[in-house]
Every structure is written in structure tokens, then in C-alpha cells.
Coordinates of C-alpha atoms in Angstrom, one line a residue:
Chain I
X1 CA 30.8 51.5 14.5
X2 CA 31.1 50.1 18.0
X3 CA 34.1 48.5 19.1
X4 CA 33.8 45.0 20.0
X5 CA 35.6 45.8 23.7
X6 CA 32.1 47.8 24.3
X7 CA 30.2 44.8 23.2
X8 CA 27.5 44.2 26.2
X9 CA 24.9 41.4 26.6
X10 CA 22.8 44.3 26.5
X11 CA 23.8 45.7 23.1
X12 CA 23.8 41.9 22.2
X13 CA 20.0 41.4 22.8
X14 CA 18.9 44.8 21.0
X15 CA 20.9 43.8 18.0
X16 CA 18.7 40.7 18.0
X17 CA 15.9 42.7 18.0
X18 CA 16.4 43.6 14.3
X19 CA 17.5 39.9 13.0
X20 CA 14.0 38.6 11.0
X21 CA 12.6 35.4 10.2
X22 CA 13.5 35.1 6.2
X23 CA 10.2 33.0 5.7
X24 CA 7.9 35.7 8.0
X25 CA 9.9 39.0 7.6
X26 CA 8.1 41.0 10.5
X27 CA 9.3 38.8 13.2
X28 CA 12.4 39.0 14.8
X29 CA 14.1 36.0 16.5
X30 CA 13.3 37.7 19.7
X31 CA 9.4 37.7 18.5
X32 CA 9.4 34.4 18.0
X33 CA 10.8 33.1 20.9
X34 CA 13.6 31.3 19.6
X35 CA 16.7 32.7 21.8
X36 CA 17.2 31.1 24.2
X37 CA 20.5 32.8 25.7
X38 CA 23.2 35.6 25.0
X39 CA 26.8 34.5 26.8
X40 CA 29.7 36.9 26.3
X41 CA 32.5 34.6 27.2
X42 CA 36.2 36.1 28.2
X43 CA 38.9 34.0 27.9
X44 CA 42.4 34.5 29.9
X45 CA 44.4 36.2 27.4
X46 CA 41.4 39.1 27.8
X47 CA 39.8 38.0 24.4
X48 CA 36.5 37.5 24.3
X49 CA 33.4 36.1 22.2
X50 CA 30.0 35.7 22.1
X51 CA 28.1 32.7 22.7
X52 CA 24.4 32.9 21.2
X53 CA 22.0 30.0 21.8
X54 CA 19.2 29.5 19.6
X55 CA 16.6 27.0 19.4
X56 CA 15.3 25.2 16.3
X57 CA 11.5 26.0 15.6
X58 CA 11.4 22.6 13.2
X59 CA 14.0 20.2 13.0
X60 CA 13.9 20.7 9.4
X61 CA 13.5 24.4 8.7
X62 CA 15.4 26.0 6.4
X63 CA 15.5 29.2 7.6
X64 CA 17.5 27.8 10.5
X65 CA 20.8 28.5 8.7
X66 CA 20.0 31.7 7.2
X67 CA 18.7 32.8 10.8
X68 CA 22.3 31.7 12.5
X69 CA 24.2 33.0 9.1
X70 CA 22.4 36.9 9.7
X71 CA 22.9 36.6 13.9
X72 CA 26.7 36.1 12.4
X73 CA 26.6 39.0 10.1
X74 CA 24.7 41.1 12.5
X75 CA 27.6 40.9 15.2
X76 CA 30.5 41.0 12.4
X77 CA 29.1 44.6 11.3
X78 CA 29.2 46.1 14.7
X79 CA 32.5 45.2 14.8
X80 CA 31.9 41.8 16.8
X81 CA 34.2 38.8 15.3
X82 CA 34.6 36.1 17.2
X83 CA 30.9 34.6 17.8
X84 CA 29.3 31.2 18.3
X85 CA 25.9 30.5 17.1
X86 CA 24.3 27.3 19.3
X87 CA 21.5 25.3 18.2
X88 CA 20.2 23.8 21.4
X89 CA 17.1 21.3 21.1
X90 CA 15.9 20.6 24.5
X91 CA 13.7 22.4 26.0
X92 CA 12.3 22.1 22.3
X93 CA 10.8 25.4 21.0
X94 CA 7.2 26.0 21.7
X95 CA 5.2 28.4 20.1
X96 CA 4.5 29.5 23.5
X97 CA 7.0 31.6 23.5
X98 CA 6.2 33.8 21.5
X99 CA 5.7 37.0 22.2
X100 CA 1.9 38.9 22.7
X101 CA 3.6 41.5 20.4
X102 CA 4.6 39.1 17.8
X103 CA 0.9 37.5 17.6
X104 CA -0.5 41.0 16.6
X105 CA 2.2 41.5 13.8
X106 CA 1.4 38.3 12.3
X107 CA -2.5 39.1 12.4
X108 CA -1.2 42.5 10.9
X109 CA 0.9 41.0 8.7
X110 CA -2.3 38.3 7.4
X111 CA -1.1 35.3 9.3
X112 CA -3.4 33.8 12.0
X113 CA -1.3 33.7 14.9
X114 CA -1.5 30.3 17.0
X115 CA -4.5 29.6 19.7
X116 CA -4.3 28.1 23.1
X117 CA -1.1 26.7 25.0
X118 CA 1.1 23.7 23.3
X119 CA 0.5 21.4 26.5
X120 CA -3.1 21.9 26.1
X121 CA -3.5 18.9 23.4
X122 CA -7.2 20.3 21.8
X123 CA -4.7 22.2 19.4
X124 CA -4.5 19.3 17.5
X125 CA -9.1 19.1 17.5
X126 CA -10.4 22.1 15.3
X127 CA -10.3 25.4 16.0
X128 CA -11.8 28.6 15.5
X129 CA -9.4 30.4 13.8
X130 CA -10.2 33.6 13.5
X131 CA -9.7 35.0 9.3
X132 CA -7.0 37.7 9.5
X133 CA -8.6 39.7 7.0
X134 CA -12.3 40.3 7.7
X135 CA -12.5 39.1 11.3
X136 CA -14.7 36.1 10.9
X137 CA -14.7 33.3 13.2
X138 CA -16.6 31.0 10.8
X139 CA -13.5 29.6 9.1
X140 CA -12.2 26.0 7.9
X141 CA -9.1 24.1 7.9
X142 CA -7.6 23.7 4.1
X143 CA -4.7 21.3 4.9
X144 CA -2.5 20.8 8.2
X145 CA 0.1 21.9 6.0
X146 CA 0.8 25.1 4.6
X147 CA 3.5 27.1 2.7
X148 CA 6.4 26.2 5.5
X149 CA 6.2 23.9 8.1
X150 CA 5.1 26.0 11.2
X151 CA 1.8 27.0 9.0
X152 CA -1.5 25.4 8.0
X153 CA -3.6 26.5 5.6
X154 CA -7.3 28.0 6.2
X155 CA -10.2 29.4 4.1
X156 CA -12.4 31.9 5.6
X157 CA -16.3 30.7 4.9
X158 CA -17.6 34.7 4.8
X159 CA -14.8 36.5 2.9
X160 CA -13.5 33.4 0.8
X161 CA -10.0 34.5 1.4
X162 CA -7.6 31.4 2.1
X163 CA -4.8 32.1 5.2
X164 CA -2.3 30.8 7.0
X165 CA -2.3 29.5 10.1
X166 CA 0.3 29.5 12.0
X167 CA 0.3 26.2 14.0
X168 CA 0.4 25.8 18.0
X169 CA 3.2 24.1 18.7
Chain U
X1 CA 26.0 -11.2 22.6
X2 CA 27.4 -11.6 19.1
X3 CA 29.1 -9.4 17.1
X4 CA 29.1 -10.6 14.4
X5 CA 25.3 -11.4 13.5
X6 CA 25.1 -7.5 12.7
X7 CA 27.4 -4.9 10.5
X8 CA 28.4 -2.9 13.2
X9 CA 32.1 -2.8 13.2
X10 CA 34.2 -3.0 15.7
X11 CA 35.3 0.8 16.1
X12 CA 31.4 1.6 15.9
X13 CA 30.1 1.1 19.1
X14 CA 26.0 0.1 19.9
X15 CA 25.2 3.6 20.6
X16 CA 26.1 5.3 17.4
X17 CA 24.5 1.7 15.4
X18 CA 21.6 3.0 17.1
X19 CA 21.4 6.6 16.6
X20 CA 22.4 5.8 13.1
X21 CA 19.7 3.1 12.6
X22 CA 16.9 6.1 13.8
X23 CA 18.7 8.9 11.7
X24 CA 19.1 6.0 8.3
X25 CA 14.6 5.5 9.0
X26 CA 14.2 8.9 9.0
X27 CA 15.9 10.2 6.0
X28 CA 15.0 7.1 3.6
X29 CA 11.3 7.5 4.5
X30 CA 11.9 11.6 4.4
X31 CA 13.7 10.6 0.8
X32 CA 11.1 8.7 -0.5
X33 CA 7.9 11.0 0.2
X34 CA 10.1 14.1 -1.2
X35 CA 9.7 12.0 -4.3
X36 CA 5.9 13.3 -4.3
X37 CA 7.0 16.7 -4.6
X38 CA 5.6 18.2 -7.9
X39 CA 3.6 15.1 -8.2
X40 CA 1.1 15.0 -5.4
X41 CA -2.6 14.7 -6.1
X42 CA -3.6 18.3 -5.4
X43 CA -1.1 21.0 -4.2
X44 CA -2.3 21.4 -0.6
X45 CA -1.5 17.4 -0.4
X46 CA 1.7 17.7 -2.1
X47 CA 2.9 20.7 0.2
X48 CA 2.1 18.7 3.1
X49 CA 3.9 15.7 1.9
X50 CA 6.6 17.9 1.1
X51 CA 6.5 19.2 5.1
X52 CA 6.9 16.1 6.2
X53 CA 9.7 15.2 4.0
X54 CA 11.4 18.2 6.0
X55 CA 10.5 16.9 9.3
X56 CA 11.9 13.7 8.7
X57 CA 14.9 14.5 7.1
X58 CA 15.4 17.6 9.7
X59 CA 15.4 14.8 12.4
X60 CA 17.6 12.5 10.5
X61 CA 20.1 15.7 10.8
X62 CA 19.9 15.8 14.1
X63 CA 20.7 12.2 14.7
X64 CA 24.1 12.1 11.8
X65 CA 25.3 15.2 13.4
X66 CA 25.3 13.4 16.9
X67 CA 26.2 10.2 15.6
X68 CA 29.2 12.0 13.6
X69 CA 30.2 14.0 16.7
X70 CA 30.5 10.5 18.7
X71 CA 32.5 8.7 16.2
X72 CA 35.2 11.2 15.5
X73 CA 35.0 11.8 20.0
X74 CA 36.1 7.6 19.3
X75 CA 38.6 7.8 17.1
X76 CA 40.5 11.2 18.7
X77 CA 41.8 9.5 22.3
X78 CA 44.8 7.6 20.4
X79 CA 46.0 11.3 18.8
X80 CA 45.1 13.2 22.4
X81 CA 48.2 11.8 24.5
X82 CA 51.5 11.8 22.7
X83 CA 53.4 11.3 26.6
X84 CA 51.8 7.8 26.5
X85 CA 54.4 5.5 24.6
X86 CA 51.4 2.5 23.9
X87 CA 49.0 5.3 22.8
X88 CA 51.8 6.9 20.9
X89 CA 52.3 3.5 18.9
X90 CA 48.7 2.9 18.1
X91 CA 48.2 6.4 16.9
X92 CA 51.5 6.2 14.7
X93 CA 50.5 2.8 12.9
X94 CA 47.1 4.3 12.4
X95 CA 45.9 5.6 9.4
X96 CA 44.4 9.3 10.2
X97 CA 40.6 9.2 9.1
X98 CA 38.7 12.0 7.6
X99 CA 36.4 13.7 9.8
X100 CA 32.8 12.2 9.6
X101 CA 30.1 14.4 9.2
X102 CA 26.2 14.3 8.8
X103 CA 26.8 14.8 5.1
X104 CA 29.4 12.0 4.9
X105 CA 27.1 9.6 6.4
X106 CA 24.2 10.2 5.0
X107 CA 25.8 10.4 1.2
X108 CA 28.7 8.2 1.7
X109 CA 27.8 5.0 3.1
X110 CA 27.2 2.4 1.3
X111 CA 23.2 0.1 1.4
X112 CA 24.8 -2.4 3.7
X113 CA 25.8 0.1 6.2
X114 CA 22.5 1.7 6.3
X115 CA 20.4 0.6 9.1
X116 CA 16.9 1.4 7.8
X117 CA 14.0 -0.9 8.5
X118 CA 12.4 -2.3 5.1
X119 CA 9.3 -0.5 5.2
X120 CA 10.9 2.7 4.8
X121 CA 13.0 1.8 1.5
X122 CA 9.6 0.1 -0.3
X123 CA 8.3 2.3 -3.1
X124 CA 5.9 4.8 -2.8
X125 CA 3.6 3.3 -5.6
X126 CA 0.2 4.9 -5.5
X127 CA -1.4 7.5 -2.7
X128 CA -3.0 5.0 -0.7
X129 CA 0.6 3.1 -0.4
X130 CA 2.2 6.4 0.1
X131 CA 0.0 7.1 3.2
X132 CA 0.0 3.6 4.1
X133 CA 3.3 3.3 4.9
X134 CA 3.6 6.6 6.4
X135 CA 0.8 6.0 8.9
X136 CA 2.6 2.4 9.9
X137 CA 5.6 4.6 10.1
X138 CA 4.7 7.8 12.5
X139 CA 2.4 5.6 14.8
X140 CA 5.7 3.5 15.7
X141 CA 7.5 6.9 15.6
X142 CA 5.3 8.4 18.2
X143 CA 5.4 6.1 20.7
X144 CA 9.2 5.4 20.2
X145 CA 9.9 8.5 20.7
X146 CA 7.8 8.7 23.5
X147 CA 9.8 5.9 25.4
X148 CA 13.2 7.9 24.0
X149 CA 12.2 11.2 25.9
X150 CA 13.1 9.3 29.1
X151 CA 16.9 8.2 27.8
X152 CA 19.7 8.4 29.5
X153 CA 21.6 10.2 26.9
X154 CA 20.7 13.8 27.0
X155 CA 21.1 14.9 23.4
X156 CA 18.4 11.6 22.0
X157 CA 16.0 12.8 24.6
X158 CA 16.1 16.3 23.5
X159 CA 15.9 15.0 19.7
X160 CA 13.2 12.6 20.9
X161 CA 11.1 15.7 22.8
X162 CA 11.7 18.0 19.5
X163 CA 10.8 15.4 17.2
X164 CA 7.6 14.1 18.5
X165 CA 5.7 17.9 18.2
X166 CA 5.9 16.8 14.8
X167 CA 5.6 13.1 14.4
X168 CA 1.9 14.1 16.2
X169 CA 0.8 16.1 13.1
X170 CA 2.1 13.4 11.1
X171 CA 0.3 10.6 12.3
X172 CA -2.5 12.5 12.6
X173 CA -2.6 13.8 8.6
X174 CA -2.0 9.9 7.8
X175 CA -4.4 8.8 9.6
X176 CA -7.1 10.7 8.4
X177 CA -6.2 10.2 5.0
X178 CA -6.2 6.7 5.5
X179 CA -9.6 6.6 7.2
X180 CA -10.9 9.1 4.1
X181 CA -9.2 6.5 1.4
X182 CA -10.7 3.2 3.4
X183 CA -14.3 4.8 3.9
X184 CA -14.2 6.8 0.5
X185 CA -14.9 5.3 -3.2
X186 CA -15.1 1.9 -4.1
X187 CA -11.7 2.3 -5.7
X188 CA -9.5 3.8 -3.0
X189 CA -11.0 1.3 -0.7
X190 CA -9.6 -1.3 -2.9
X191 CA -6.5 0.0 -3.3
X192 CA -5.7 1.0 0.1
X193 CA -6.7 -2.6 1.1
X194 CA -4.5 -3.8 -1.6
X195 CA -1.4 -1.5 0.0
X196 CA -2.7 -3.2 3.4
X197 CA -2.0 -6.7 1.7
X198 CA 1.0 -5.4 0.5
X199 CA 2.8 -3.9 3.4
X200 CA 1.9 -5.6 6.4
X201 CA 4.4 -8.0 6.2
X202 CA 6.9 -5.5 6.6
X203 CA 5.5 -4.0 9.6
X204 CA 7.0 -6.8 12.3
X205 CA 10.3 -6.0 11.7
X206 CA 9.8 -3.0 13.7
X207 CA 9.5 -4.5 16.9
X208 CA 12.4 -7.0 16.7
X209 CA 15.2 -5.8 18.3
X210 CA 18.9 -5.8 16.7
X211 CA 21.7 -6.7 19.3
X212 CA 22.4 -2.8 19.1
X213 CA 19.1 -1.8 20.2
X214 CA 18.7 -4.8 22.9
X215 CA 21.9 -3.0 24.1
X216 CA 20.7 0.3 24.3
X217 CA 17.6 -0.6 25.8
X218 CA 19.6 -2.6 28.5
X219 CA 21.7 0.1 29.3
X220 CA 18.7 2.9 29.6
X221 CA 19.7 4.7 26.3
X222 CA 17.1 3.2 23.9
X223 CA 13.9 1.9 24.0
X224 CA 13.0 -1.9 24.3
X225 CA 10.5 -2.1 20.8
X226 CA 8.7 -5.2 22.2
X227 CA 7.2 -2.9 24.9
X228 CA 6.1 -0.9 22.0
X229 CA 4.0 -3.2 20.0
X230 CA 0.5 -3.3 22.0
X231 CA 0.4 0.9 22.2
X232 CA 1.0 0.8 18.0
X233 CA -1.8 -2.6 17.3
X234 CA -4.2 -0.6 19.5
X235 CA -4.0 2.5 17.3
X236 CA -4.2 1.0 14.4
X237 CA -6.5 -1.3 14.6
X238 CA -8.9 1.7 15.8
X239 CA -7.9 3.8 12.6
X240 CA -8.4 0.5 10.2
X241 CA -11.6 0.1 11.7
X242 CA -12.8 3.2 11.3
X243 CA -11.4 3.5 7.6
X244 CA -13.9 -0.1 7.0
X245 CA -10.4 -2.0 6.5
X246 CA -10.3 -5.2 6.8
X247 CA -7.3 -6.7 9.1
X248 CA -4.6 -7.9 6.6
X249 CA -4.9 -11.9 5.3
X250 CA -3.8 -14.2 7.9
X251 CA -3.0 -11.7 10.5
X252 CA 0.4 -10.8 11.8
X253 CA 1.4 -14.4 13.4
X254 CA 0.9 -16.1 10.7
X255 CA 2.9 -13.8 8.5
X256 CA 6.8 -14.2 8.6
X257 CA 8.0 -10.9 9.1
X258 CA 10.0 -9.7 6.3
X259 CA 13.4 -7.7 7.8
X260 CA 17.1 -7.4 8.4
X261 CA 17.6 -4.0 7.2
X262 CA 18.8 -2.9 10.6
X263 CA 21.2 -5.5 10.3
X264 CA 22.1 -3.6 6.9
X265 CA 20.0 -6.5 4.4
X266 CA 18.0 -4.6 2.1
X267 CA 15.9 -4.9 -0.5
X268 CA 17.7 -3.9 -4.0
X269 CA 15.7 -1.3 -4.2
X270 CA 17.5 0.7 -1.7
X271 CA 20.7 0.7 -3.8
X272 CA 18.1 2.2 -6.5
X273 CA 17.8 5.5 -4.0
X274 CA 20.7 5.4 -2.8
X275 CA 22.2 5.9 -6.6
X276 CA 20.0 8.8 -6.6
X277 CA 20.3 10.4 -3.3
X278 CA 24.3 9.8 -3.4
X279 CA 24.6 10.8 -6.9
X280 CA 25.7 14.8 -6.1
X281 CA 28.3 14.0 -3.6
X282 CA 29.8 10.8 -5.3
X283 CA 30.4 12.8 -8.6
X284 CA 31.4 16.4 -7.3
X285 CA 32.9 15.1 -3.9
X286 CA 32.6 17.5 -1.4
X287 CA 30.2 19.5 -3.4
X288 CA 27.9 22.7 -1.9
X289 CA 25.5 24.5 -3.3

């Protein structure tokens, strides 16, 4: 167990690392772009505590909670008490951030991972989404909606297979 | 300016009657299409009825939890300095209040205290109402929140900025379904034109101010809604048109616009969701699941 006087900003960040999305389990919160900051904070009396910021993907997504709860846990179990999960909204979360290495785990993991820049408006025209499973650009939009928020739902015209898609945001 | 033409009370200042007037619109509208869920005409529609729901009631979270943070920051000064003896009176002949919350406003306030425009309390009735009202809705939301990004108040523009990433996939599912209803089958054309009928009156109450948002606007916290009225005609008139609707009956001067719930007047029917929403935390107080 580490003791929470060796805690580094460092350590903080790799613990991070292995905190997942409950809704897509093979990204971490560092995958998805969603941290925005790691503070470790000393106080005069030579406590200290850690401040992590996060930032919402969807102002109503669940797995916000869960996501702050586990970042909690995470710390408590490597002998870290006294943390502070933020929730900071501006500069709102962009799917931009996400990481190059994230993208091919959601392909891998049958998620479409999002096309194009969120500034770049034609993300809201239709796309060509590629199919996760057979690789075909000949694909259709199902419904701007899919099973959580950040996801829309596709159908692949040559294998038939319906996917998410998760949106550019 | 009078104070008394509206139901914000004294210790509730024009900023938090604000905030709380955005957060109330978002979570009765976010309440009302959750009541598709389960019910919605195919399940990719009632998903994404559902995801909206979330949105809106996500955003209403945002907004209680700042408008909570502000009114306990109000009420704490008279307990801060015990040294002054004028403070120390006040605070001693005053009665401590709970904590406010986002839970304890949005479950614990009675329908005159909500600040919800009409439109957003109205039943669903059918789809084409549903989506209706819902297009009316996010059209004004997207250019509100537009004008919000530039407030002065640091925390609305970052829930303005957040907000309006989705508030653009909203209005643009709505207004496709409405253009697919309007241009579509004899009988969703007349019954989307019937919703038209229906709702439009209720659409003019969005851009008459209430003394709290005149103030906000004024002091460069909110956003004037007069200024917002040509942007949200021009976009819908384009999306009736192209849906083969025809402009509602007598157009929007000669319709008296139905409102007052931002002054906290509301049609019965809110009490009606309110029993509902409220019910949990009004029988099990303090309840959590």
C-alpha cells in the first residue's frame, strides 16, 4: 500500500489511468478526455489533499457520479483520504479531447469513434461513418440517439449490423 | 420596478429568480418528455426522447445546484460575524433555515414558486404535440443560450456553453420530426397542424420579460428575450414551411399570449406533475435511493 505522504501528482495521474467509463468499460477517464486537472493541495498544519477536476461529458449523464464515486475509491485504496472531486463546466468537454488511443479502442471495442473536430459544424450534416465491424463506409444513421447520450445509432448497408456511434461533440 | 407584481421574495434576490426560472423550464419540460419513456412510438424514438429528458433535466441540475449555492451564500453573512452586535441581533432573532439544495428545490417547492413558462407544463398529448412543443422549446433554448454564453456571471455562461452542445441535437431531431409529421400522411399533417393550433398561443410568453429577467438583462447577467424573438420567428417559420404547415390562425398579434408562469401562475395542470414528481421526497422526506 502506498502511504498517502508519497502521494505525487504523478502517482495521481497513473491511478487515473485505470478508472473506466461504467457505460464504455475500455476507456479510462484519461481516454476520454475528461480530466481536466490533478492539485495536491498542502495545508499549514502539513496535511494535505487532493483536488481532482473533472469535466461533465453531458450535463445529464449518469455515469458522472459513479465516475467521481471510483476516482474517490481509487485514492482511498492507495491509502489517499482526504480528496476532492470537482466537476468544472467551462471549458465544456469536447470530444476533442479524446485521445487517438481511445478512438482505436472504441473501433476495437464495436463503437464508431467520432469524425471531424466539434467546431467544425458539418458534424451535425451526415457522415460517413465507417461500420466497426466489416469496414464499410456505406452506412446510415438509425436515430441521433442511441443507448446513452454521447451515442447515435447506425446500421451498416453491407453487413446489416446496427452500431453505435459515438457522437462528435 | 415592483416587487410585488412577481413571487420573488424578498430574501430571493433577481439573480437566483432567474437561474431558477431557467433550471424550473428545464426540468418540467425534461419531466414531461420522460413521461414517453416505455411509451414512445418505436424504441429508437423513445430512447431518444428519453436522452433528451437527461439533457434537460442534467441542465436543470446545473442551474438548482447554483441557484442553491447562492441562496444559502445569502442567508450565511448574519451567522459569519458574531463581533458585530447589529449582526449578532439579527442572526439571534432569526430562525436558522435548512440548507437548500438542488433536491430541495426541485421537490420541495410548491407550483407558485415554480417559474416555468406554460408551454413547458402543457401535456404531452400525441407525438406530433410532443415534438411540437419541444421544437418551440429548443429553438428559444438555442438562441438564449447563445446570448447567455456572453454573461457576466461566470458559472451561467459555462452552463450556457455546456448546454447548447446539446440543445443543437435537440432542435435539430425536432425539427426534422416535425418537417417528417407536417410533409408525411394525411393524418399527421392534421394533427401536427392541430398541435400548431393548439400551442401557439403559448409560445409569446417566451419573450416577455419578468421584472427578474429585465433585471438581469440590465445588469449583463441575463439575456434581454425581446432581442431574441426575430432569430426564433426566422427559424421556424423556415421549418413550418418546409414541413407544408400552415402559420397558426390569426397569427401571433392577434393572439393574446397566454403566460404568467414565470411569475409563478400556472395552469392546474402543473400541480398534477408536481403531485407526481414530488411524491418520493414528500412521503419518505429526505429519501435516497
Amino acid at each position: 500500500m502506498i502511504l498517502s505522504q508519497n502521494i505525487t501528482v504523478e502517482k495521481v495521474w497513473q491511478l487515473l489511468e485505470n478508472i473506466y467509463d461504467p457505460e464504455i468499460p475500455v476507456l479510462s477517464v484519461i481516454d476520454l478526455g475528461i480530466v481536466r486537472d490533478v492539485h495536491l493541495i498542502k495545508h499549514p498544519s502539513n496535511k494535505e489533499h487532493i483536488k481532482v477536476v473533472i469535466t461533465p461529458t453531458y450535463s445529464g449523464c449518469p455515469a458522472m457520479d459513479v465516475i467521481s464515486m471510483n476516482i474517490k475509491m481509487a485514492l482511498l485504496q492507495s491509502g489517499f483520504k482526504n480528496s476532492k472531486i470537482i466537476q468544472q463546466l467551462s471549458p465544456a468537454w469536447t470530444t476533442d479531447w479524446m485521445t487517438e488511443k481511445a478512438k482505436e479502442k472504441l473501433k476495437a471495442y464495436g463503437i464508431a469513434a467520432p469524425l471531424g473536430k466539434s467546431f467544425d459544424k458539418k458534424h451535425l450534416e451526415e457522415l460517413k461513418v465507417e461500420c466497426p465491424q466489416c469496414r464499410s463506409k456505406s452506412t446510415r444513421l438509425l436515430s441521433q440517439f442511441g443507448s446513452t447520450a454521447c451515442k447515435a445509432l447506425y446500421q451498416c448497408n453491407d453487413c446489416k449490423e446496427p452500431f453505435d456511434y459515438f457522437k462528435c461533440h | 420596478m415592483k416587487l410585488t407584481s412577481t413571487q420573488v421574495s424578498p430574501s430571493e434576490g433577481f439573480r437566483e429568480a432567474f437561474i431558477l426560472h431557467l433550471a424550473d423550464n428545464s426540468l418540467i419540460l425534461g419531466h414531461r418528455l420522460s413521461e414517453w419513456t416505455g411509451h414512445g412510438p418505436m424504441l429508437e424514438q423513445d430512447i431518444a426522447m428519453s436522452n433528451i429528458a437527461l439533457d434537460l433535466i442534467g441542465q436543470a441540475r446545473n442551474f438548482y445546484q447554483y441557484a442553491a449555492e447562492l441562496i444559502n451564500a445569502s442567508k450565511a453573512p448574519s451567522f459569519a460575524r458574531p463581533d458585530d452586535p447589529v449582526r449578532r441581533r439579527e442572526s439571534l432573532s432569526e430562525v436558522r433555515l435548512p440548507e437548500v439544495t438542488e433536491d430541495t428545490l426541485a421537490y420541495l417547492r410548491e407550483a407558485k414558486e415554480f417559474k416555468n413558462i406554460l408551454l413547458t407544463e402543457l401535456p404531452n398529448g400525441d407525438w406530433a404535440k410532443t415534438i411540437l412543443k419541444l421544437f418551440f422549446f429548443s429553438t428559444y433554448q438555442y438562441f438564449l443560450y447563445q446570448k447567455l454564453i456572453h454573461s457576466s456571471d461566470k458559472q451561467l455562461s459555462a452552463i450556457a456553453e455546456k448546454s447548447l452542445k446539446e440543445v443543437t441535437y435537440h432542435l435539430r431531431w425536432s425539427s426534422e420530426w416535425v418537417i417528417r409529421l407536417g410533409d408525411g400522411t394525411d393524418e399527421s399533417h392534421n394533427r401536427i397542424q392541430t398541435a400548431l393550433d393548439e400551442v401557439w398561443g403559448y409560445t409569446g410568453e417566451m419573450f416577455i420579460p419578468s421584472d427578474y429577467e429585465m433585471q438581469c438583462a440590465q445588469t449583463g447577467i441575463g439575456v434581454d428575450v425581446n432581442l431574441l424573438k426575430n432569430d426564433w420567428d426566422k427559424k421556424i417559420n423556415e421549418v413550418l414551411m418546409e414541413a407544408t404547415l400552415l402559420s397558426p390562425k390569426g397569427e401571433r398579434q392577434g393572439v393574446r399570449p397566454i403566460h404568467n408562469g414565470k411569475q409563478g401562475l400556472h395552469t392546474e395542470i402543473l400541480e398534477t406533475l408536481l403531485k407526481e414528481m414530488q411524491y418520493l421526497q414528500r412521503t419518505y422526506p429526505g429519501c435516497e435511493w
